[in-house]
Short mmCIF file of C-alpha atoms and ligand atoms in Angstrom, two decimals:
data_model
loop_
_atom_site.label_atom_id
_atom_site.label_comp_id
_atom_site.label_asym_id
_atom_site.label_seq_id
_atom_site.Cartn_x
_atom_site.Cartn_y
_atom_site.Cartn_z
CA UNK Z 1 143.75 26.00 60.37
CA UNK Z 2 141.15 26.87 63.01
CA UNK Z 3 138.33 25.51 60.83
CA UNK Z 4 140.27 22.36 59.93
CA UNK Z 5 141.08 21.65 63.57
CA UNK Z 6 137.51 22.38 64.70
CA UNK Z 7 136.02 19.99 62.15
CA UNK Z 8 135.52 16.40 63.19
CA UNK Z 9 132.88 13.93 64.28
CA UNK Z 10 129.77 15.70 65.48
CA UNK Z 11 131.02 19.17 64.49
CA UNK Z 12 129.33 21.20 61.81
CA UNK Z 13 131.90 23.83 60.77
CA UNK Z 14 131.37 26.71 58.35
CA UNK Z 15 134.15 29.03 57.20
CA UNK Z 16 132.89 32.50 56.30
CA UNK Z 17 135.21 34.44 54.00
CA UNK Z 18 134.42 37.96 52.85
CA UNK Z 19 136.50 37.75 49.66
CA UNK Z 20 135.83 35.42 46.74
CA UNK Z 21 138.98 33.43 47.51
CA UNK Z 22 140.89 32.27 50.59
CA UNK Z 23 144.39 33.05 51.82
CA UNK Z 24 145.15 36.19 49.84
CA UNK Z 25 147.69 37.46 52.36
CA UNK Z 26 149.22 34.01 52.68
CA UNK Z 27 149.85 34.10 48.93
CA UNK Z 28 151.86 37.33 49.33
CA UNK Z 29 153.89 36.02 52.23
CA UNK Z 30 157.64 35.60 51.87
CA UNK Z 31 157.53 37.44 48.51
CA UNK Z 32 155.20 34.72 47.22
CA UNK Z 33 157.35 31.90 48.66
CA UNK Z 34 155.77 31.81 52.17
CA UNK Z 35 158.23 31.78 55.04
CA UNK Z 36 155.97 29.37 56.94
CA UNK Z 37 157.83 29.15 60.24
CA UNK Z 38 161.26 29.01 61.84
CA UNK Z 39 163.02 26.03 63.41
CA UNK Z 40 164.36 27.97 66.42
CA UNK Z 41 163.52 26.53 69.85
CA UNK Z 42 160.61 27.81 71.91
CA UNK Z 43 162.50 30.25 74.15
CA UNK Z 44 164.24 31.98 71.23
CA UNK Z 45 160.99 31.96 69.25
CA UNK Z 46 159.10 33.76 72.04
CA UNK Z 47 161.79 36.46 72.18
CA UNK Z 48 161.10 37.38 68.57
CA UNK Z 49 157.68 38.82 69.51
CA UNK Z 50 157.29 42.55 70.25
CA UNK Z 51 156.36 42.17 73.89
CA UNK Z 52 153.56 39.67 74.30
CA UNK Z 53 155.37 36.52 73.21
CA UNK Z 54 154.76 34.80 76.53
CA UNK Z 55 151.03 34.74 75.88
CA UNK Z 56 151.72 32.26 73.06
CA UNK Z 57 153.51 29.69 75.23
CA UNK Z 58 150.46 27.41 75.58
CA UNK Z 59 149.49 27.69 71.92
CA UNK Z 60 153.07 26.83 70.90
CA UNK Z 61 153.32 23.95 73.37
CA UNK Z 62 150.17 22.53 71.81
CA UNK Z 63 151.15 22.99 68.14
CA UNK Z 64 154.56 24.38 67.24
CA UNK Z 65 156.98 24.56 64.32
CA UNK Z 66 157.65 20.80 64.10
CA UNK Z 67 153.91 20.01 64.06
CA UNK Z 68 153.25 22.70 61.45
CA UNK Z 69 156.02 21.38 59.19
CA UNK Z 70 154.71 17.80 59.70
CA UNK Z 71 151.18 18.94 58.86
CA UNK Z 72 152.32 19.94 55.38
CA UNK Z 73 154.94 17.22 54.86
CA UNK Z 74 152.46 14.48 55.75
CA UNK Z 75 150.24 15.84 53.01
CA UNK Z 76 153.04 15.65 50.47
CA UNK Z 77 154.63 19.12 50.58
CA UNK Z 78 158.33 18.98 51.51
CA UNK Z 79 159.86 21.89 53.42
CA UNK Z 80 163.36 23.34 53.36
CA UNK Z 81 165.31 25.41 55.84
CA UNK Z 82 167.09 28.53 54.64
CA UNK Z 83 169.34 31.13 56.33
CA UNK Z 84 168.41 32.11 59.87
CA UNK Z 85 166.42 28.86 60.13
CA UNK Z 86 163.55 30.17 58.01
CA UNK Z 87 161.29 27.42 56.67
CA UNK Z 88 159.87 27.54 53.13
CA UNK Z 89 158.03 24.99 51.00
CA UNK Z 90 160.43 23.27 48.61
CA UNK Z 91 158.27 24.43 45.72
CA UNK Z 92 159.10 28.07 46.64
CA UNK Z 93 155.41 28.79 46.18
CA UNK Z 94 153.02 30.07 48.85
CA UNK Z 95 150.25 28.66 46.65
CA UNK Z 96 151.41 25.12 47.55
CA UNK Z 97 150.67 25.87 51.22
CA UNK Z 98 147.27 27.30 50.39
CA UNK Z 99 146.40 24.34 48.12
CA UNK Z 100 146.97 21.92 51.01
CA UNK Z 101 144.87 23.98 53.40
CA UNK Z 102 142.03 24.14 50.87
CA UNK Z 103 142.20 20.39 50.22
CA UNK Z 104 142.17 19.73 53.95
CA UNK Z 105 139.12 21.97 54.43
CA UNK Z 106 137.35 19.87 51.83
CA UNK Z 107 138.48 16.55 53.36
CA UNK Z 108 137.38 17.66 56.82
CA UNK Z 109 133.90 18.53 55.61
CA UNK Z 110 134.16 22.26 56.34
CA UNK Z 111 131.62 24.26 54.37
CA UNK Z 112 133.24 27.37 52.88
CA UNK Z 113 131.03 30.33 52.03
CA UNK Z 114 132.66 33.09 49.98
CA UNK Z 115 131.66 36.74 49.81
CA UNK Z 116 130.28 36.34 53.32
CA UNK Z 117 131.40 39.38 55.29
CA UNK Z 118 130.69 39.03 58.99
CA UNK Z 119 129.63 42.32 60.59
CA UNK Z 120 128.60 41.21 64.08
CA UNK Z 121 127.93 38.36 66.46
CA UNK Z 122 124.55 38.00 68.15
CA UNK Z 123 124.55 36.97 71.78
CA UNK Z 124 122.11 35.39 74.15
CA UNK Z 125 122.83 35.81 77.85
CA UNK Z 126 126.52 36.50 77.15
CA UNK Z 127 126.88 33.47 74.86
CA UNK Z 128 127.36 33.34 71.09
CA UNK Z 129 124.05 32.63 69.34
CA UNK Z 130 124.55 33.66 65.69
CA UNK Z 131 126.81 35.38 63.20
CA UNK Z 132 125.42 38.32 61.26
CA UNK Z 133 126.52 38.84 57.67
CA UNK Z 134 126.66 42.12 55.79
CA UNK Z 135 123.83 40.96 53.50
CA UNK Z 136 121.53 40.76 56.51
CA UNK Z 137 121.59 36.96 56.87
CA UNK Z 138 122.08 35.54 60.38
CA UNK Z 139 123.77 32.16 60.69
CA UNK Z 140 122.96 30.36 63.92
CA UNK Z 141 125.89 28.89 65.84
CA UNK Z 142 126.88 28.27 69.42
CA UNK Z 143 130.60 28.87 68.94
CA UNK Z 144 132.43 31.32 66.67
CA UNK Z 145 136.12 31.79 65.95
CA UNK Z 146 137.25 35.21 64.76
CA UNK Z 147 140.40 34.89 62.62
CA UNK Z 148 140.04 37.99 60.51
CA UNK Z 149 143.66 39.21 60.49
CA UNK Z 150 145.12 42.67 61.05
CA UNK Z 151 144.60 45.98 59.27
CA UNK Z 152 147.21 46.03 56.52
CA UNK Z 153 147.21 45.20 52.82
CA UNK Z 154 143.43 45.59 53.09
CA UNK Z 155 142.90 44.44 49.48
CA UNK Z 156 143.69 40.93 50.76
CA UNK Z 157 140.59 41.10 52.98
CA UNK Z 158 142.15 41.92 56.35
CA UNK Z 159 140.74 45.38 56.96
CA UNK Z 160 140.33 45.35 60.76
CA UNK Z 161 136.61 44.60 60.45
CA UNK Z 162 136.98 41.61 62.78
CA UNK Z 163 138.84 43.73 65.31
CA UNK Z 164 135.93 46.17 65.20
CA UNK Z 165 133.48 43.33 65.85
CA UNK Z 166 135.49 42.40 68.96
CA UNK Z 167 135.40 46.07 69.99
CA UNK Z 168 131.60 46.21 69.57
CA UNK Z 169 131.33 43.12 71.74
CA UNK Z 170 133.13 44.95 74.55
CA UNK Z 171 136.70 43.76 73.98
CA UNK Z 172 139.47 46.27 74.67
CA UNK Z 173 141.51 47.03 71.55
CA UNK Z 174 145.16 48.04 71.85
CA UNK Z 175 145.86 50.85 69.34
CA UNK Z 176 146.60 49.54 65.86
CA UNK Z 177 150.09 50.52 64.69
CA UNK Z 178 152.18 49.47 61.72
CA UNK Z 179 154.77 46.74 62.21
CA UNK Z 180 157.50 45.60 59.80
CA UNK Z 181 156.98 48.75 57.76
CA UNK Z 182 159.11 51.11 55.61
CA UNK Z 183 160.21 54.40 57.21
CA UNK Z 184 159.98 57.94 55.82
CA UNK Z 185 162.89 60.37 55.92
CA UNK Z 186 162.99 64.18 55.84
CA UNK Z 187 165.67 64.64 53.18
CA UNK Z 188 164.85 64.29 49.49
CA UNK Z 189 167.59 61.68 48.85
CA UNK Z 190 165.16 58.71 48.75
CA UNK Z 191 163.02 60.31 46.06
CA UNK Z 192 166.16 60.73 43.96
CA UNK Z 193 167.41 57.24 44.70
CA UNK Z 194 164.08 55.37 44.56
CA UNK Z 195 164.59 51.67 43.79
CA UNK Z 196 168.34 51.72 44.55
CA UNK Z 197 169.31 48.86 46.79
CA UNK Z 198 172.43 48.93 48.98
CA UNK Z 199 173.81 45.54 50.01
CA UNK Z 200 176.18 44.73 52.89
CA UNK Z 201 175.49 47.89 54.83
CA UNK Z 202 174.72 48.44 58.50
CA UNK Z 203 172.19 50.86 59.99
CA UNK Z 204 172.42 52.78 63.22
CA UNK Z 205 169.20 54.42 64.45
CA UNK Z 206 169.55 56.94 67.24
CA UNK Z 207 167.61 59.59 69.11
CA UNK Z 208 170.74 61.03 70.65
CA UNK Z 209 170.31 58.86 73.76
CA UNK Z 210 169.48 55.33 72.66
CA UNK Z 211 171.02 53.54 69.73
CA UNK Z 212 169.68 50.61 67.72
CA UNK Z 213 172.30 48.95 65.58
CA UNK Z 214 171.28 46.56 62.83
CA UNK Z 215 173.02 43.50 61.47
CA UNK Z 216 174.76 43.74 58.11
CA UNK Z 217 172.21 43.50 55.32
CA UNK Z 218 170.27 45.27 52.62
CA UNK Z 219 168.51 48.64 52.36
CA UNK Z 220 166.21 49.83 49.58
CA UNK Z 221 165.29 53.46 48.89
CA UNK Z 222 161.56 54.09 48.39
CA UNK Z 223 159.86 57.23 47.06
CA UNK Z 224 159.66 58.70 50.55
CA UNK Z 225 162.22 56.86 52.62
CA UNK Z 226 163.91 53.57 53.28
CA UNK Z 227 162.82 49.94 53.29
CA UNK Z 228 164.33 46.47 53.00
CA UNK Z 229 164.84 43.71 55.56
CA UNK Z 230 167.01 45.70 58.00
CA UNK Z 231 164.62 48.65 58.07
CA UNK Z 232 161.36 46.74 58.44
CA UNK Z 233 162.84 44.53 61.15
CA UNK Z 234 163.81 47.53 63.29
CA UNK Z 235 160.82 49.71 62.33
CA UNK Z 236 158.78 48.81 65.43
CA UNK Z 237 161.51 50.04 67.80
CA UNK Z 238 162.05 53.18 65.72
CA UNK Z 239 158.29 53.93 65.73
CA UNK Z 240 158.31 53.53 69.52
CA UNK Z 241 161.16 56.11 69.72
CA UNK Z 242 159.23 58.51 67.45
CA UNK Z 243 156.10 58.05 69.58
CA UNK Z 244 158.00 59.60 72.47
CA UNK Z 245 158.44 62.79 70.43
CA UNK Z 246 162.14 62.26 69.96
CA UNK Z 247 164.12 63.27 66.89
CA UNK Z 248 165.32 60.04 65.37
CA UNK Z 249 168.00 59.75 62.71
CA UNK Z 250 169.63 56.88 60.89
CA UNK Z 251 173.26 56.57 59.88
CA UNK Z 252 174.09 54.17 57.08
CA UNK Z 253 177.48 52.53 57.44
CA UNK Z 254 178.22 51.96 53.77
CA UNK Z 255 181.44 50.06 54.55
CA UNK Z 256 180.82 48.10 57.76
CA UNK Z 257 183.68 45.70 57.09
CA UNK Z 258 186.29 48.49 57.00
CA UNK Z 259 187.60 50.51 59.93
CA UNK Z 260 188.19 54.26 59.63
CA UNK Z 261 191.95 53.63 59.30
CA UNK Z 262 191.42 51.02 56.58
CA UNK Z 263 189.11 53.36 54.69
CA UNK Z 264 191.62 56.18 54.96
CA UNK Z 265 194.42 54.15 53.42
CA UNK Z 266 192.02 52.83 50.77
CA UNK Z 267 191.03 56.39 49.82
CA UNK Z 268 194.67 57.56 49.79
CA UNK Z 269 195.47 54.67 47.44
CA UNK Z 270 192.50 55.41 45.15
CA UNK Z 271 193.19 59.13 45.07
CA UNK Z 272 196.87 58.57 44.27
CA UNK Z 273 196.09 56.10 41.49
CA UNK Z 274 193.41 58.43 40.05
CA UNK Z 275 195.05 61.78 40.78
CA UNK Z 276 193.83 63.38 37.56
CA UNK Z 277 190.28 62.02 37.75
CA UNK Z 278 187.41 63.93 39.35
CA UNK Z 279 186.28 62.76 42.80
CA UNK Z 280 183.00 61.75 41.13
CA UNK Z 281 184.80 59.23 38.92
CA UNK Z 282 187.13 57.97 41.64
CA UNK Z 283 184.25 57.10 43.96
CA UNK Z 284 182.90 54.62 41.37
CA UNK Z 285 185.21 52.05 42.95
CA UNK Z 286 183.53 52.50 46.32
CA UNK Z 287 179.88 53.34 45.77
CA UNK Z 288 177.01 52.45 43.44
CA UNK Z 289 176.84 54.93 40.55
CA UNK Z 290 173.43 56.33 41.47
CA UNK Z 291 174.53 57.17 44.98
CA UNK Z 292 177.64 59.15 44.04
CA UNK Z 293 176.04 62.50 43.18
CA UNK Z 294 173.92 62.56 46.34
CA UNK Z 295 176.90 61.44 48.40
CA UNK Z 296 179.19 64.18 47.10
CA UNK Z 297 176.46 66.78 47.57
CA UNK Z 298 176.16 65.71 51.19
CA UNK Z 299 179.93 66.09 51.59
CA UNK Z 300 179.76 69.63 50.12
CA UNK Z 301 182.82 68.89 47.95
CA UNK Z 302 182.85 70.17 44.38
CA UNK Z 303 181.71 67.28 42.18
CA UNK Z 304 184.43 67.94 39.58
CA UNK Z 305 187.29 68.48 41.99
CA UNK Z 306 190.31 66.37 41.05
CA UNK Z 307 191.44 63.65 43.44
CA UNK Z 308 194.86 65.28 43.76
CA UNK Z 309 193.15 68.43 45.12
CA UNK Z 310 191.16 66.70 47.86
CA UNK Z 311 192.32 68.01 51.23
CA UNK Z 312 192.74 65.90 54.35
CA UNK Z 313 189.65 67.57 55.86
CA UNK Z 314 187.62 66.62 52.79
CA UNK Z 315 188.93 63.06 52.96
CA UNK Z 316 187.86 62.90 56.60
CA UNK Z 317 184.41 64.15 55.60
CA UNK Z 318 184.14 61.42 52.94
CA UNK Z 319 185.15 58.79 55.49
CA UNK Z 320 182.65 60.03 58.04
CA UNK Z 321 179.89 59.88 55.41
CA UNK Z 322 180.96 56.39 54.33
CA UNK Z 323 180.75 55.24 57.94
CA UNK Z 324 177.58 57.19 58.75
CA UNK Z 325 175.48 58.64 55.94
CA UNK Z 326 172.82 60.43 57.98
CA UNK Z 327 169.13 60.93 57.29
CA UNK Z 328 166.41 62.13 59.65
CA UNK Z 329 163.42 59.85 60.17
CA UNK Z 330 160.14 61.72 59.82
CA UNK Z 331 157.77 58.81 60.46
CA UNK Z 332 156.70 55.48 59.09
CA UNK Z 333 154.40 54.38 56.31
CA UNK Z 334 150.83 53.80 57.60
CA UNK Z 335 149.35 50.60 59.09
CA UNK Z 336 148.04 49.69 55.64
CA UNK Z 337 151.62 49.20 54.42
CA UNK Z 338 152.89 47.18 57.37
CA UNK Z 339 153.64 43.50 56.89
CA UNK Z 340 152.00 43.02 60.24
CA UNK Z 341 149.64 44.99 62.48
CA UNK Z 342 150.80 45.80 65.99
CA UNK Z 343 148.08 46.08 68.63
CA UNK Z 344 144.68 44.41 68.30
CA UNK Z 345 142.40 42.58 70.73
CA UNK Z 346 143.86 42.90 74.23
CA UNK Z 347 145.31 39.63 75.50
CA UNK Z 348 144.04 40.30 79.02
CA UNK Z 349 140.58 39.26 77.86
CA UNK Z 350 141.63 36.05 76.06
CA UNK Z 351 142.38 32.76 77.80
CA UNK Z 352 145.82 31.67 76.49
CA UNK Z 353 145.04 27.99 77.17
CA UNK Z 354 141.97 27.96 74.91
CA UNK Z 355 141.94 31.27 72.99
CA UNK Z 356 138.41 31.76 74.28
CA UNK Z 357 137.20 35.26 75.09
CA UNK Z 358 137.00 35.89 78.81
CA UNK Z 359 133.97 38.13 78.15
CA UNK Z 360 131.81 36.05 75.82
CA UNK Z 361 131.22 32.34 76.05
CA UNK Z 362 131.68 30.53 72.79
CA UNK Z 363 133.81 33.28 71.16
CA UNK Z 364 137.41 32.44 70.23
CA UNK Z 365 139.99 34.89 68.86
CA UNK Z 366 143.20 34.04 67.05
CA UNK Z 367 145.80 35.10 64.48
CA UNK Z 368 146.99 38.58 63.69
CA UNK Z 369 143.88 40.28 65.07
CA UNK Z 370 145.04 39.68 68.65
CA UNK Z 371 147.75 41.85 70.21
CA UNK Z 372 150.79 39.81 69.18
CA UNK Z 373 153.29 40.57 66.45
CA UNK Z 374 156.79 39.43 65.70
CA UNK Z 375 159.87 39.96 63.64
CA UNK Z 376 160.28 38.63 60.12
CA UNK Z 377 161.43 35.01 59.87
CA UNK Z 378 158.21 32.97 59.87
CA UNK Z 379 157.21 33.91 63.43
CA UNK Z 380 153.97 35.69 62.53
CA UNK Z 381 152.55 32.85 60.48
CA UNK Z 382 153.49 30.30 63.13
CA UNK Z 383 151.64 32.44 65.71
CA UNK Z 384 148.59 32.60 63.44
CA UNK Z 385 148.64 28.84 62.77
CA UNK Z 386 149.27 27.91 66.43
CA UNK Z 387 146.59 30.18 67.87
CA UNK Z 388 144.19 29.11 65.10
CA UNK Z 389 144.85 25.44 65.83
CA UNK Z 390 144.28 25.95 69.56
CA UNK Z 391 141.11 28.00 68.97
CA UNK Z 392 139.74 25.27 66.68
CA UNK Z 393 140.63 22.51 69.12
CA UNK Z 394 139.10 24.34 72.11
CA UNK Z 395 135.95 25.35 70.23
CA UNK Z 396 135.39 21.73 69.13
CA UNK Z 397 135.86 20.32 72.62
CA UNK Z 398 133.86 22.89 74.60
C1 FAD I 1 153.56 41.25 52.15
C2 FAD I 1 153.50 40.36 53.36
C3 FAD I 1 154.41 39.32 53.49
C4 FAD I 1 154.38 38.51 54.63
N1 FAD I 1 155.27 37.48 54.71
C5 FAD I 1 155.27 36.69 55.81
C6 FAD I 1 156.13 35.56 55.89
O1 FAD I 1 156.82 35.19 54.94
N2 FAD I 1 156.14 34.85 57.07
C7 FAD I 1 155.33 35.17 58.13
O2 FAD I 1 155.40 34.51 59.17
N3 FAD I 1 154.44 36.19 58.04
C8 FAD I 1 154.39 36.94 56.91
N4 FAD I 1 153.48 37.96 56.81
C9 FAD I 1 152.47 38.12 57.90
C10 FAD I 1 151.39 37.04 57.78
O3 FAD I 1 151.02 36.90 56.43
C11 FAD I 1 150.18 37.37 58.63
O4 FAD I 1 150.58 37.61 59.95
C12 FAD I 1 149.16 36.24 58.59
O5 FAD I 1 148.65 36.08 57.28
C13 FAD I 1 148.01 36.47 59.56
O6 FAD I 1 147.10 35.41 59.40
P1 FAD I 1 145.57 35.55 59.83
O7 FAD I 1 144.90 34.28 59.43
O8 FAD I 1 145.46 36.00 61.22
O9 FAD I 1 144.99 36.75 58.93
P2 FAD I 1 144.91 36.91 57.35
O10 FAD I 1 145.91 36.07 56.67
O11 FAD I 1 144.91 38.37 57.11
O12 FAD I 1 143.47 36.29 57.00
C14 FAD I 1 142.27 36.90 57.44
C15 FAD I 1 141.13 36.40 56.56
O13 FAD I 1 139.90 36.84 57.14
C16 FAD I 1 139.08 37.38 56.09
N5 FAD I 1 138.20 38.40 56.72
C17 FAD I 1 138.60 39.57 57.27
N6 FAD I 1 137.53 40.22 57.79
C18 FAD I 1 136.45 39.43 57.54
C19 FAD I 1 135.07 39.56 57.85
N7 FAD I 1 134.59 40.62 58.51
N8 FAD I 1 134.23 38.57 57.44
C20 FAD I 1 134.70 37.47 56.77
N9 FAD I 1 136.01 37.30 56.47
C21 FAD I 1 136.88 38.27 56.86
C22 FAD I 1 140.08 37.98 55.11
O14 FAD I 1 139.50 38.15 53.84
C23 FAD I 1 141.19 36.94 55.15
O15 FAD I 1 140.93 35.89 54.24
C24 FAD I 1 153.45 38.75 55.67
C25 FAD I 1 152.52 39.79 55.52
C26 FAD I 1 152.54 40.58 54.37
C27 FAD I 1 151.52 41.68 54.23
#
């Protein structure tokens, strides 16, 4: 988007891409469907960013969700709005978004050079003078836009090399941390339940003092912990709790729609109707099969105990596990596995009205490499497109 916007009469724009194809992360976005943006209004939109949302106000005022949707619709790709106002292409294919961007690069006369990894910028009296490629070639230019992404899913090309270039040039880098990332837990349950997905559950993360309560949604067990939309959305806050050396645990409310009293009468009913069955068989009505063994182990009740023999104390234990199945959080997956990178080039040294570096004339920074990150819902791509658009516009008019 930055290159497309920068191109125009009198501008000679070259896009340098280290991989042999463009938009590899874009193709993965939204599970291959690309959640392009969100139709929420500006104030709500800004609140969905970790902490630095306000920095984006100018970029969003200049080019926001409506303009981004129009950009694609005017080029023949219809959009649709799904739950929580998430916007997707009607084709359900991220490749449709990428195709339009590639066509537009061509139409705007941008020269694209593949397998061109940038390793540094050369300066002359504090101004951009050339871009240095890994193969030793220098490409002369008087303005350069860095849009090299974060540090995750490095096989897509975004491996923090652009952030390191900014560092070499004197920019302060806020520590890179994973965002929107699966969490690890201490117990071995996830390993035993890997791949099992629990729908319509609620999560409560706590460090004993502060509580973070999720909406109702889905959780997926991974080899070492938990993932899924609820987990990745809250992962940033949980990582912040862990960073303060606190013991953090999660409680899964497996039956968020039922109160303790309702669950108690439900269990009494089930146990009466299935008096001769083992507890293991009776719980099939309430829990996914794969979860039952682990669940009963956690309750310390004998797996083969008949329903008629379950004591009130044991029933209370089952209810407390149904309302709060506890696991201790040991950490998160690394930056590489985050859907987004938190941290990056410090915003203090970037002009929010132009995206130009405050340290180096002719250098513009945009997209995930700068210190902004947001929730899931299309907010991260909109930030990348808006800051890219503004960087391109400012670079062309400076
Ligand atoms: C699995 C997954 C799903 C996602 N889904 C969504 C979603 O649905 N909605 C949403 O809003 N966000 C989503 N995101 C986040 C979103 O994709 C990113 O925030 C966004 O792609 C960032 O755009 P960018 O242009 O800044 O960086 P990138 O898309 O990472 O692009 C950077 C480009 O720069 C190139 N490059 C890097 N270093 C160099 C170098 N030194 N020299 C030359 N070229 C270089 C890379 O090869 C790459 O082509 C998802 C992320 C992941 C990982």
